[in-house]
Amino acid sequence: MMRKKISMPAHLMYDGRDDDLFEHFSTVAQCLGVYTAKDYADILEFLVGRWKVGDLTGLSAEGRKTQDYVCGLLARIRKLEERAQARAKQGPCIPFSWIYDREVQL
């Protein structure tokens, strides 16, 4: 599941005009701190630690490969978090139809 990328249910949201609506919406949520890449990374870190994924033994070759992948995912997500924060500082203004085309800086 983690390899295939998690898709948020709202990734299909569409207002009839903006093909990148979910991407814009999630960028605003990130900027406002509603749900951020940091939150996602913190949740992953908690679960990997709670389930002691890195300490599992007796795994098959495929299991070890998956263990390495899941344990390394946190560092990748933390890098995404840094990029998202940098992007948030320099984003364009986009109108959102459901707030009467008010422009919001991404």
PDB file of C-alpha atoms in Angstrom, residues 5-72:
ATOM      1  CA  LYS A   5       1.077   6.005  -2.903  1.00  0.00           C
ATOM      2  CA  ILE A   6      -1.859   6.849  -0.718  1.00  0.00           C
ATOM      3  CA  SER A   7      -4.570   8.807  -2.484  1.00  0.00           C
ATOM      4  CA  MET A   8      -6.782  11.045  -0.454  1.00  0.00           C
ATOM      5  CA  PRO A   9     -10.504  10.509  -1.171  1.00  0.00           C
ATOM      6  CA  ALA A  10     -10.826  14.123  -2.257  1.00  0.00           C
ATOM      7  CA  HIS A  11      -8.169  13.780  -4.972  1.00  0.00           C
ATOM      8  CA  LEU A  12     -11.052  13.539  -7.456  1.00  0.00           C
ATOM      9  CA  MET A  13     -12.640  16.835  -6.387  1.00  0.00           C
ATOM     10  CA  TYR A  14     -13.497  19.047  -9.324  1.00  0.00           C
ATOM     11  CA  ASP A  15     -15.391  22.321  -9.588  1.00  0.00           C
ATOM     12  CA  GLY A  16     -15.882  22.159 -13.347  1.00  0.00           C
ATOM     13  CA  ARG A  17     -13.031  24.588 -14.020  1.00  0.00           C
ATOM     14  CA  ASP A  18      -9.832  23.782 -12.188  1.00  0.00           C
ATOM     15  CA  ASP A  19      -8.193  20.498 -13.216  1.00  0.00           C
ATOM     16  CA  ASP A  20      -5.686  20.873 -10.350  1.00  0.00           C
ATOM     17  CA  LEU A  21      -8.271  21.717  -7.690  1.00  0.00           C
ATOM     18  CA  PHE A  22      -7.210  19.073  -5.178  1.00  0.00           C
ATOM     19  CA  GLU A  23      -3.552  19.997  -5.547  1.00  0.00           C
ATOM     20  CA  HIS A  24      -4.415  23.664  -4.946  1.00  0.00           C
ATOM     21  CA  PHE A  25      -6.716  22.784  -2.040  1.00  0.00           C
ATOM     22  CA  SER A  26      -4.065  20.598  -0.381  1.00  0.00           C
ATOM     23  CA  THR A  27      -1.431  23.306  -0.847  1.00  0.00           C
ATOM     24  CA  VAL A  28      -3.668  25.784   0.975  1.00  0.00           C
ATOM     25  CA  ALA A  29      -4.262  23.228   3.750  1.00  0.00           C
ATOM     26  CA  GLN A  30      -0.483  22.758   4.015  1.00  0.00           C
ATOM     27  CA  CYS A  31       0.102  26.528   4.209  1.00  0.00           C
ATOM     28  CA  LEU A  32      -2.572  26.955   6.868  1.00  0.00           C
ATOM     29  CA  GLY A  33      -1.261  24.026   8.872  1.00  0.00           C
ATOM     30  CA  VAL A  34      -4.567  22.120   8.670  1.00  0.00           C
ATOM     31  CA  TYR A  35      -2.986  18.853   7.532  1.00  0.00           C
ATOM     32  CA  THR A  36       0.623  18.953   6.538  1.00  0.00           C
ATOM     33  CA  ALA A  37       3.372  16.676   5.329  1.00  0.00           C
ATOM     34  CA  LYS A  38       4.767  17.036   8.862  1.00  0.00           C
ATOM     35  CA  ASP A  39       1.551  15.572  10.287  1.00  0.00           C
ATOM     36  CA  TYR A  40       1.777  12.655   7.859  1.00  0.00           C
ATOM     37  CA  ALA A  41       5.443  12.076   8.723  1.00  0.00           C
ATOM     38  CA  ASP A  42       4.703  12.271  12.453  1.00  0.00           C
ATOM     39  CA  ILE A  43       1.924   9.685  12.113  1.00  0.00           C
ATOM     40  CA  LEU A  44       4.167   7.369  10.102  1.00  0.00           C
ATOM     41  CA  GLU A  45       6.997   7.762  12.610  1.00  0.00           C
ATOM     42  CA  PHE A  46       4.644   6.959  15.485  1.00  0.00           C
ATOM     43  CA  LEU A  47       3.209   3.853  13.822  1.00  0.00           C
ATOM     44  CA  VAL A  48       6.565   2.468  12.655  1.00  0.00           C
ATOM     45  CA  GLY A  49       7.852   2.936  16.206  1.00  0.00           C
ATOM     46  CA  ARG A  50       4.741   1.557  17.894  1.00  0.00           C
ATOM     47  CA  TRP A  51       4.697  -1.528  15.689  1.00  0.00           C
ATOM     48  CA  LYS A  52       8.497  -1.859  15.964  1.00  0.00           C
ATOM     49  CA  VAL A  53       8.756  -2.386  12.218  1.00  0.00           C
ATOM     50  CA  GLY A  54      12.532  -1.925  12.260  1.00  0.00           C
ATOM     51  CA  ASP A  55      12.922  -4.644  14.910  1.00  0.00           C
ATOM     52  CA  LEU A  56      10.979  -7.375  13.120  1.00  0.00           C
ATOM     53  CA  THR A  57      13.022 -10.532  12.512  1.00  0.00           C
ATOM     54  CA  GLY A  58      12.491 -13.780  10.664  1.00  0.00           C
ATOM     55  CA  LEU A  59      11.267 -12.020   7.541  1.00  0.00           C
ATOM     56  CA  SER A  60      11.539 -13.381   4.029  1.00  0.00           C
ATOM     57  CA  ALA A  61      13.715 -11.544   1.509  1.00  0.00           C
ATOM     58  CA  GLU A  62      10.616  -9.722   0.284  1.00  0.00           C
ATOM     59  CA  GLY A  63       9.655  -8.908   3.876  1.00  0.00           C
ATOM     60  CA  ARG A  64      13.100  -7.430   4.604  1.00  0.00           C
ATOM     61  CA  LYS A  65      12.941  -5.403   1.419  1.00  0.00           C
ATOM     62  CA  THR A  66       9.546  -4.062   2.435  1.00  0.00           C
ATOM     63  CA  GLN A  67      10.796  -3.398   5.969  1.00  0.00           C
ATOM     64  CA  ASP A  68      13.669  -1.336   4.561  1.00  0.00           C
ATOM     65  CA  TYR A  69      11.269   0.545   2.313  1.00  0.00           C
ATOM     66  CA  VAL A  70       8.804   1.393   5.092  1.00  0.00           C
ATOM     67  CA  CYS A  71      11.559   2.368   7.523  1.00  0.00           C
ATOM     68  CA  GLY A  72      13.184   4.599   4.870  1.00  0.00           C
TER      69      GLY A  72
END
